[in-house]
Amino acid sequence: MQGLRRCSNDVVHLGLSPAPTSPSPPAPTNKSSSTLSIDVAESAETRIRRLISEHPVIIFSKSSCYMCHVMKKLLAAIGVHPTVIELDNHEIAALPYDDQQQQQSCNTPPAVFIGGTCVGGLESLVALHLSGHLVPKLVQVGALREQQGSCFQDL
């Protein structure tokens, strides 16, 4: 698959496979959502790294992944609606892998990046939230507005 395909209001399927040899029309875009631009000349790895740098909160997932669903629900309960990229099995290999951060599972879905930095999977996201560091991090990257008297820590 090449290009973007909207699966629902908050999920976009990103085709990372090599471009077909014959030109194809661009995928339809939804003007009401955040933009996800693609460059067919980019490698999958380059495209993923660019998307990570362009979006304050981005989740890479597989469509049948229940952990991604829980991750999205946790962030939505806090007031954040992340960009969610659905990857096919053959596209997962393009996720960045950092040998020095082996404890963070950023090379397998679900993988969440906040402010361009790998947080990890669901377990890491929940741990960050329970420690009280998730909301300040989301505020810092502009994904959430700081609110006085907030009850975010109670979630």
mmCIF file with all atom_site columns, C-alpha atoms in Angstrom:
data_model
loop_
_atom_site.group_PDB
_atom_site.id
_atom_site.type_symbol
_atom_site.label_atom_id
_atom_site.label_alt_id
_atom_site.label_comp_id
_atom_site.label_asym_id
_atom_site.label_entity_id
_atom_site.label_seq_id
_atom_site.pdbx_PDB_ins_code
_atom_site.Cartn_x
_atom_site.Cartn_y
_atom_site.Cartn_z
_atom_site.occupancy
_atom_site.B_iso_or_equiv
_atom_site.pdbx_formal_charge
_atom_site.auth_seq_id
_atom_site.auth_comp_id
_atom_site.auth_asym_id
_atom_site.auth_atom_id
_atom_site.pdbx_PDB_model_num
ATOM 1   C CA . MET A 1 1   ? 0.000   0.000  0.000   1.00 0.00 ? 1   MET A CA 1
ATOM 2   C CA . GLN A 1 2   ? 1.195   3.518  -0.725  1.00 0.00 ? 2   GLN A CA 1
ATOM 3   C CA . GLY A 1 3   ? -0.154  6.701  0.816   1.00 0.00 ? 3   GLY A CA 1
ATOM 4   C CA . LEU A 1 4   ? -2.652  7.468  3.520   1.00 0.00 ? 4   LEU A CA 1
ATOM 5   C CA . ARG A 1 5   ? -6.041  5.901  4.118   1.00 0.00 ? 5   ARG A CA 1
ATOM 6   C CA . ARG A 1 6   ? -8.412  7.237  6.761   1.00 0.00 ? 6   ARG A CA 1
ATOM 7   C CA . CYS A 1 7   ? -9.794  4.385  8.860   1.00 0.00 ? 7   CYS A CA 1
ATOM 8   C CA . SER A 1 8   ? -11.793 6.461  11.353  1.00 0.00 ? 8   SER A CA 1
ATOM 9   C CA . ASN A 1 9   ? -11.728 9.954  12.824  1.00 0.00 ? 9   ASN A CA 1
ATOM 10  C CA . ASP A 1 10  ? -8.581  9.361  14.845  1.00 0.00 ? 10  ASP A CA 1
ATOM 11  C CA . VAL A 1 11  ? -6.760  6.602  12.965  1.00 0.00 ? 11  VAL A CA 1
ATOM 12  C CA . VAL A 1 12  ? -4.834  6.857  9.734   1.00 0.00 ? 12  VAL A CA 1
ATOM 13  C CA . HIS A 1 13  ? -3.354  3.913  7.890   1.00 0.00 ? 13  HIS A CA 1
ATOM 14  C CA . LEU A 1 14  ? 0.044   4.890  6.554   1.00 0.00 ? 14  LEU A CA 1
ATOM 15  C CA . GLY A 1 15  ? 1.328   2.894  3.606   1.00 0.00 ? 15  GLY A CA 1
ATOM 16  C CA . LEU A 1 16  ? 5.068   2.542  4.058   1.00 0.00 ? 16  LEU A CA 1
ATOM 17  C CA . SER A 1 17  ? 5.632   0.069  1.256   1.00 0.00 ? 17  SER A CA 1
ATOM 18  C CA . PRO A 1 18  ? 7.743   1.151  -1.718  1.00 0.00 ? 18  PRO A CA 1
ATOM 19  C CA . ALA A 1 19  ? 5.975   3.277  -4.277  1.00 0.00 ? 19  ALA A CA 1
ATOM 20  C CA . PRO A 1 20  ? 4.379   1.448  -7.200  1.00 0.00 ? 20  PRO A CA 1
ATOM 21  C CA . THR A 1 21  ? 6.089   1.813  -10.554 1.00 0.00 ? 21  THR A CA 1
ATOM 22  C CA . SER A 1 22  ? 3.070   3.439  -12.196 1.00 0.00 ? 22  SER A CA 1
ATOM 23  C CA . PRO A 1 23  ? 1.892   6.796  -10.862 1.00 0.00 ? 23  PRO A CA 1
ATOM 24  C CA . SER A 1 24  ? -1.196  6.649  -8.713  1.00 0.00 ? 24  SER A CA 1
ATOM 25  C CA . PRO A 1 25  ? -3.458  9.484  -7.593  1.00 0.00 ? 25  PRO A CA 1
ATOM 26  C CA . PRO A 1 26  ? -2.857  10.869 -4.119  1.00 0.00 ? 26  PRO A CA 1
ATOM 27  C CA . ALA A 1 27  ? -4.943  9.455  -1.322  1.00 0.00 ? 27  ALA A CA 1
ATOM 28  C CA . PRO A 1 28  ? -7.907  11.566 -0.227  1.00 0.00 ? 28  PRO A CA 1
ATOM 29  C CA . THR A 1 29  ? -7.289  13.676 2.816   1.00 0.00 ? 29  THR A CA 1
ATOM 30  C CA . ASN A 1 30  ? -9.637  14.974 5.462   1.00 0.00 ? 30  ASN A CA 1
ATOM 31  C CA . LYS A 1 31  ? -9.128  18.723 5.876   1.00 0.00 ? 31  LYS A CA 1
ATOM 32  C CA . SER A 1 32  ? -10.566 18.736 9.407   1.00 0.00 ? 32  SER A CA 1
ATOM 33  C CA . SER A 1 33  ? -7.827  16.564 10.875  1.00 0.00 ? 33  SER A CA 1
ATOM 34  C CA . SER A 1 34  ? -4.136  17.186 11.343  1.00 0.00 ? 34  SER A CA 1
ATOM 35  C CA . THR A 1 35  ? -2.183  16.806 8.154   1.00 0.00 ? 35  THR A CA 1
ATOM 36  C CA . LEU A 1 36  ? -0.056  13.799 7.417   1.00 0.00 ? 36  LEU A CA 1
ATOM 37  C CA . SER A 1 37  ? 2.038   14.482 4.375   1.00 0.00 ? 37  SER A CA 1
ATOM 38  C CA . ILE A 1 38  ? 3.924   11.787 2.542   1.00 0.00 ? 38  ILE A CA 1
ATOM 39  C CA . ASP A 1 39  ? 6.756   11.899 0.085   1.00 0.00 ? 39  ASP A CA 1
ATOM 40  C CA . VAL A 1 40  ? 6.804   8.778  -2.054  1.00 0.00 ? 40  VAL A CA 1
ATOM 41  C CA . ALA A 1 41  ? 10.568  9.109  -2.448  1.00 0.00 ? 41  ALA A CA 1
ATOM 42  C CA . GLU A 1 42  ? 11.102  8.776  1.317   1.00 0.00 ? 42  GLU A CA 1
ATOM 43  C CA . SER A 1 43  ? 12.089  5.461  2.810   1.00 0.00 ? 43  SER A CA 1
ATOM 44  C CA . ALA A 1 44  ? 9.744   4.005  5.417   1.00 0.00 ? 44  ALA A CA 1
ATOM 45  C CA . GLU A 1 45  ? 12.282  4.736  8.154   1.00 0.00 ? 45  GLU A CA 1
ATOM 46  C CA . THR A 1 46  ? 12.673  8.363  7.066   1.00 0.00 ? 46  THR A CA 1
ATOM 47  C CA . ARG A 1 47  ? 8.908   8.798  6.831   1.00 0.00 ? 47  ARG A CA 1
ATOM 48  C CA . ILE A 1 48  ? 8.360   7.427  10.335  1.00 0.00 ? 48  ILE A CA 1
ATOM 49  C CA . ARG A 1 49  ? 11.113  9.602  11.843  1.00 0.00 ? 49  ARG A CA 1
ATOM 50  C CA . ARG A 1 50  ? 9.643   12.675 10.127  1.00 0.00 ? 50  ARG A CA 1
ATOM 51  C CA . LEU A 1 51  ? 6.129   11.890 11.399  1.00 0.00 ? 51  LEU A CA 1
ATOM 52  C CA . ILE A 1 52  ? 7.500   11.434 14.928  1.00 0.00 ? 52  ILE A CA 1
ATOM 53  C CA . SER A 1 53  ? 9.145   14.850 14.768  1.00 0.00 ? 53  SER A CA 1
ATOM 54  C CA . GLU A 1 54  ? 6.032   16.556 13.320  1.00 0.00 ? 54  GLU A CA 1
ATOM 55  C CA . HIS A 1 55  ? 3.439   15.332 15.866  1.00 0.00 ? 55  HIS A CA 1
ATOM 56  C CA . PRO A 1 56  ? 3.539   15.989 19.618  1.00 0.00 ? 56  PRO A CA 1
ATOM 57  C CA . VAL A 1 57  ? 1.931   12.614 20.446  1.00 0.00 ? 57  VAL A CA 1
ATOM 58  C CA . ILE A 1 58  ? 1.956   9.747  17.973  1.00 0.00 ? 58  ILE A CA 1
ATOM 59  C CA . ILE A 1 59  ? 1.126   6.072  18.436  1.00 0.00 ? 59  ILE A CA 1
ATOM 60  C CA . PHE A 1 60  ? 2.188   3.351  16.026  1.00 0.00 ? 60  PHE A CA 1
ATOM 61  C CA . SER A 1 61  ? -0.120  0.375  16.273  1.00 0.00 ? 61  SER A CA 1
ATOM 62  C CA . LYS A 1 62  ? -1.621  -2.647 14.604  1.00 0.00 ? 62  LYS A CA 1
ATOM 63  C CA . SER A 1 63  ? -5.367  -2.555 13.966  1.00 0.00 ? 63  SER A CA 1
ATOM 64  C CA . SER A 1 64  ? -6.060  -5.591 16.147  1.00 0.00 ? 64  SER A CA 1
ATOM 65  C CA . CYS A 1 65  ? -3.938  -4.411 19.077  1.00 0.00 ? 65  CYS A CA 1
ATOM 66  C CA . TYR A 1 66  ? -5.961  -4.118 22.291  1.00 0.00 ? 66  TYR A CA 1
ATOM 67  C CA . MET A 1 67  ? -3.028  -2.413 24.057  1.00 0.00 ? 67  MET A CA 1
ATOM 68  C CA . CYS A 1 68  ? -3.204  0.442  21.554  1.00 0.00 ? 68  CYS A CA 1
ATOM 69  C CA . HIS A 1 69  ? -6.916  0.811  22.277  1.00 0.00 ? 69  HIS A CA 1
ATOM 70  C CA . VAL A 1 70  ? -6.161  1.097  26.013  1.00 0.00 ? 70  VAL A CA 1
ATOM 71  C CA . MET A 1 71  ? -3.333  3.566  25.259  1.00 0.00 ? 71  MET A CA 1
ATOM 72  C CA . LYS A 1 72  ? -5.664  5.771  23.196  1.00 0.00 ? 72  LYS A CA 1
ATOM 73  C CA . LYS A 1 73  ? -8.368  5.627  25.902  1.00 0.00 ? 73  LYS A CA 1
ATOM 74  C CA . LEU A 1 74  ? -5.894  6.663  28.619  1.00 0.00 ? 74  LEU A CA 1
ATOM 75  C CA . LEU A 1 75  ? -4.691  9.630  26.590  1.00 0.00 ? 75  LEU A CA 1
ATOM 76  C CA . ALA A 1 76  ? -8.259  10.606 25.647  1.00 0.00 ? 76  ALA A CA 1
ATOM 77  C CA . ALA A 1 77  ? -9.286  10.509 29.328  1.00 0.00 ? 77  ALA A CA 1
ATOM 78  C CA . ILE A 1 78  ? -6.520  13.008 30.023  1.00 0.00 ? 78  ILE A CA 1
ATOM 79  C CA . GLY A 1 79  ? -7.655  15.185 27.109  1.00 0.00 ? 79  GLY A CA 1
ATOM 80  C CA . VAL A 1 80  ? -5.094  14.266 24.469  1.00 0.00 ? 80  VAL A CA 1
ATOM 81  C CA . HIS A 1 81  ? -6.006  12.896 21.065  1.00 0.00 ? 81  HIS A CA 1
ATOM 82  C CA . PRO A 1 82  ? -2.826  11.450 19.565  1.00 0.00 ? 82  PRO A CA 1
ATOM 83  C CA . THR A 1 83  ? -2.067  10.822 15.940  1.00 0.00 ? 83  THR A CA 1
ATOM 84  C CA . VAL A 1 84  ? -2.444  7.076  15.461  1.00 0.00 ? 84  VAL A CA 1
ATOM 85  C CA . ILE A 1 85  ? -0.673  5.319  12.613  1.00 0.00 ? 85  ILE A CA 1
ATOM 86  C CA . GLU A 1 86  ? -1.791  1.771  11.814  1.00 0.00 ? 86  GLU A CA 1
ATOM 87  C CA . LEU A 1 87  ? 1.079   -0.345 10.512  1.00 0.00 ? 87  LEU A CA 1
ATOM 88  C CA . ASP A 1 88  ? 0.889   -3.535 8.492   1.00 0.00 ? 88  ASP A CA 1
ATOM 89  C CA . ASN A 1 89  ? 3.008   -6.466 9.694   1.00 0.00 ? 89  ASN A CA 1
ATOM 90  C CA . HIS A 1 90  ? 5.676   -5.813 7.055   1.00 0.00 ? 90  HIS A CA 1
ATOM 91  C CA . GLU A 1 91  ? 5.844   -2.099 7.996   1.00 0.00 ? 91  GLU A CA 1
ATOM 92  C CA . ILE A 1 92  ? 6.658   -2.698 11.668  1.00 0.00 ? 92  ILE A CA 1
ATOM 93  C CA . ALA A 1 93  ? 10.336  -3.259 10.885  1.00 0.00 ? 93  ALA A CA 1
ATOM 94  C CA . ALA A 1 94  ? 10.593  0.432  9.933   1.00 0.00 ? 94  ALA A CA 1
ATOM 95  C CA . LEU A 1 95  ? 9.947   1.590  13.516  1.00 0.00 ? 95  LEU A CA 1
ATOM 96  C CA . PRO A 1 96  ? 13.049  3.145  15.082  1.00 0.00 ? 96  PRO A CA 1
ATOM 97  C CA . TYR A 1 97  ? 15.104  0.986  17.392  1.00 0.00 ? 97  TYR A CA 1
ATOM 98  C CA . ASP A 1 98  ? 17.586  2.412  19.890  1.00 0.00 ? 98  ASP A CA 1
ATOM 99  C CA . ASP A 1 99  ? 20.064  -0.071 21.352  1.00 0.00 ? 99  ASP A CA 1
ATOM 100 C CA . GLN A 1 100 ? 20.567  2.196  24.360  1.00 0.00 ? 100 GLN A CA 1
ATOM 101 C CA . GLN A 1 101 ? 16.853  2.224  25.241  1.00 0.00 ? 101 GLN A CA 1
ATOM 102 C CA . GLN A 1 102 ? 16.181  -1.507 25.123  1.00 0.00 ? 102 GLN A CA 1
ATOM 103 C CA . GLN A 1 103 ? 13.764  -1.301 28.027  1.00 0.00 ? 103 GLN A CA 1
ATOM 104 C CA . GLN A 1 104 ? 11.469  0.863  25.921  1.00 0.00 ? 104 GLN A CA 1
ATOM 105 C CA . SER A 1 105 ? 9.612   -1.077 23.256  1.00 0.00 ? 105 SER A CA 1
ATOM 106 C CA . CYS A 1 106 ? 9.572   1.490  20.461  1.00 0.00 ? 106 CYS A CA 1
ATOM 107 C CA . ASN A 1 107 ? 10.230  -0.977 17.697  1.00 0.00 ? 107 ASN A CA 1
ATOM 108 C CA . THR A 1 108 ? 7.027   -2.982 18.235  1.00 0.00 ? 108 THR A CA 1
ATOM 109 C CA . PRO A 1 109 ? 3.435   -1.737 18.338  1.00 0.00 ? 109 PRO A CA 1
ATOM 110 C CA . PRO A 1 110 ? 2.022   -0.150 20.257  1.00 0.00 ? 110 PRO A CA 1
ATOM 111 C CA . ALA A 1 111 ? 4.771   2.406  20.460  1.00 0.00 ? 111 ALA A CA 1
ATOM 112 C CA . VAL A 1 112 ? 4.066   5.940  21.675  1.00 0.00 ? 112 VAL A CA 1
ATOM 113 C CA . PHE A 1 113 ? 6.283   8.950  21.062  1.00 0.00 ? 113 PHE A CA 1
ATOM 114 C CA . ILE A 1 114 ? 5.765   12.186 22.975  1.00 0.00 ? 114 ILE A CA 1
ATOM 115 C CA . GLY A 1 115 ? 7.604   15.262 21.807  1.00 0.00 ? 115 GLY A CA 1
ATOM 116 C CA . GLY A 1 116 ? 9.673   13.167 19.414  1.00 0.00 ? 116 GLY A CA 1
ATOM 117 C CA . THR A 1 117 ? 10.929  10.931 22.215  1.00 0.00 ? 117 THR A CA 1
ATOM 118 C CA . CYS A 1 118 ? 10.056  7.289  22.608  1.00 0.00 ? 118 CYS A CA 1
ATOM 119 C CA . VAL A 1 119 ? 8.008   6.610  25.724  1.00 0.00 ? 119 VAL A CA 1
ATOM 120 C CA . GLY A 1 120 ? 7.597   2.921  24.934  1.00 0.00 ? 120 GLY A CA 1
ATOM 121 C CA . GLY A 1 121 ? 4.570   0.679  25.016  1.00 0.00 ? 121 GLY A CA 1
ATOM 122 C CA . LEU A 1 122 ? 1.484   0.590  27.180  1.00 0.00 ? 122 LEU A CA 1
ATOM 123 C CA . GLU A 1 123 ? 3.334   -0.449 30.327  1.00 0.00 ? 123 GLU A CA 1
ATOM 124 C CA . SER A 1 124 ? 5.743   2.485  30.019  1.00 0.00 ? 124 SER A CA 1
ATOM 125 C CA . LEU A 1 125 ? 2.909   4.939  29.347  1.00 0.00 ? 125 LEU A CA 1
ATOM 126 C CA . VAL A 1 126 ? 0.930   3.747  32.380  1.00 0.00 ? 126 VAL A CA 1
ATOM 127 C CA . ALA A 1 127 ? 4.060   3.877  34.566  1.00 0.00 ? 127 ALA A CA 1
ATOM 128 C CA . LEU A 1 128 ? 4.720   7.447  33.412  1.00 0.00 ? 128 LEU A CA 1
ATOM 129 C CA . HIS A 1 129 ? 1.133   8.370  34.253  1.00 0.00 ? 129 HIS A CA 1
ATOM 130 C CA . LEU A 1 130 ? 1.118   6.694  37.675  1.00 0.00 ? 130 LEU A CA 1
ATOM 131 C CA . SER A 1 131 ? 4.386   8.432  38.573  1.00 0.00 ? 131 SER A CA 1
ATOM 132 C CA . GLY A 1 132 ? 2.749   11.795 37.832  1.00 0.00 ? 132 GLY A CA 1
ATOM 133 C CA . HIS A 1 133 ? 5.093   12.627 34.948  1.00 0.00 ? 133 HIS A CA 1
ATOM 134 C CA . LEU A 1 134 ? 2.774   12.053 31.965  1.00 0.00 ? 134 LEU A CA 1
ATOM 135 C CA . VAL A 1 135 ? 0.601   15.168 32.238  1.00 0.00 ? 135 VAL A CA 1
ATOM 136 C CA . PRO A 1 136 ? 3.558   17.566 32.697  1.00 0.00 ? 136 PRO A CA 1
ATOM 137 C CA . LYS A 1 137 ? 5.274   15.953 29.707  1.00 0.00 ? 137 LYS A CA 1
ATOM 138 C CA . LEU A 1 138 ? 2.122   16.384 27.584  1.00 0.00 ? 138 LEU A CA 1
ATOM 139 C CA . VAL A 1 139 ? 1.842   20.014 28.680  1.00 0.00 ? 139 VAL A CA 1
ATOM 140 C CA . GLN A 1 140 ? 5.523   20.569 27.868  1.00 0.00 ? 140 GLN A CA 1
ATOM 141 C CA . VAL A 1 141 ? 5.127   19.374 24.251  1.00 0.00 ? 141 VAL A CA 1
ATOM 142 C CA . GLY A 1 142 ? 1.914   21.361 23.746  1.00 0.00 ? 142 GLY A CA 1
ATOM 143 C CA . ALA A 1 143 ? -0.411  18.352 23.514  1.00 0.00 ? 143 ALA A CA 1
ATOM 144 C CA . LEU A 1 144 ? -2.325  19.452 26.597  1.00 0.00 ? 144 LEU A CA 1
ATOM 145 C CA . ARG A 1 145 ? -3.040  22.803 28.181  1.00 0.00 ? 145 ARG A CA 1
ATOM 146 C CA . GLU A 1 146 ? -2.108  23.248 31.811  1.00 0.00 ? 146 GLU A CA 1
ATOM 147 C CA . GLN A 1 147 ? -5.205  23.672 33.923  1.00 0.00 ? 147 GLN A CA 1
ATOM 148 C CA . GLN A 1 148 ? -5.490  24.973 37.464  1.00 0.00 ? 148 GLN A CA 1
ATOM 149 C CA . GLY A 1 149 ? -7.179  22.606 39.897  1.00 0.00 ? 149 GLY A CA 1
ATOM 150 C CA . SER A 1 150 ? -6.936  19.723 37.484  1.00 0.00 ? 150 SER A CA 1
ATOM 151 C CA . CYS A 1 151 ? -7.838  16.220 38.534  1.00 0.00 ? 151 CYS A CA 1
ATOM 152 C CA . PHE A 1 152 ? -5.620  14.541 35.917  1.00 0.00 ? 152 PHE A CA 1
ATOM 153 C CA . GLN A 1 153 ? -3.564  12.808 38.594  1.00 0.00 ? 153 GLN A CA 1
ATOM 154 C CA . ASP A 1 154 ? -6.692  10.973 39.752  1.00 0.00 ? 154 ASP A CA 1
ATOM 155 C CA . LEU A 1 155 ? -7.167  9.196  36.412  1.00 0.00 ? 155 LEU A CA 1
#
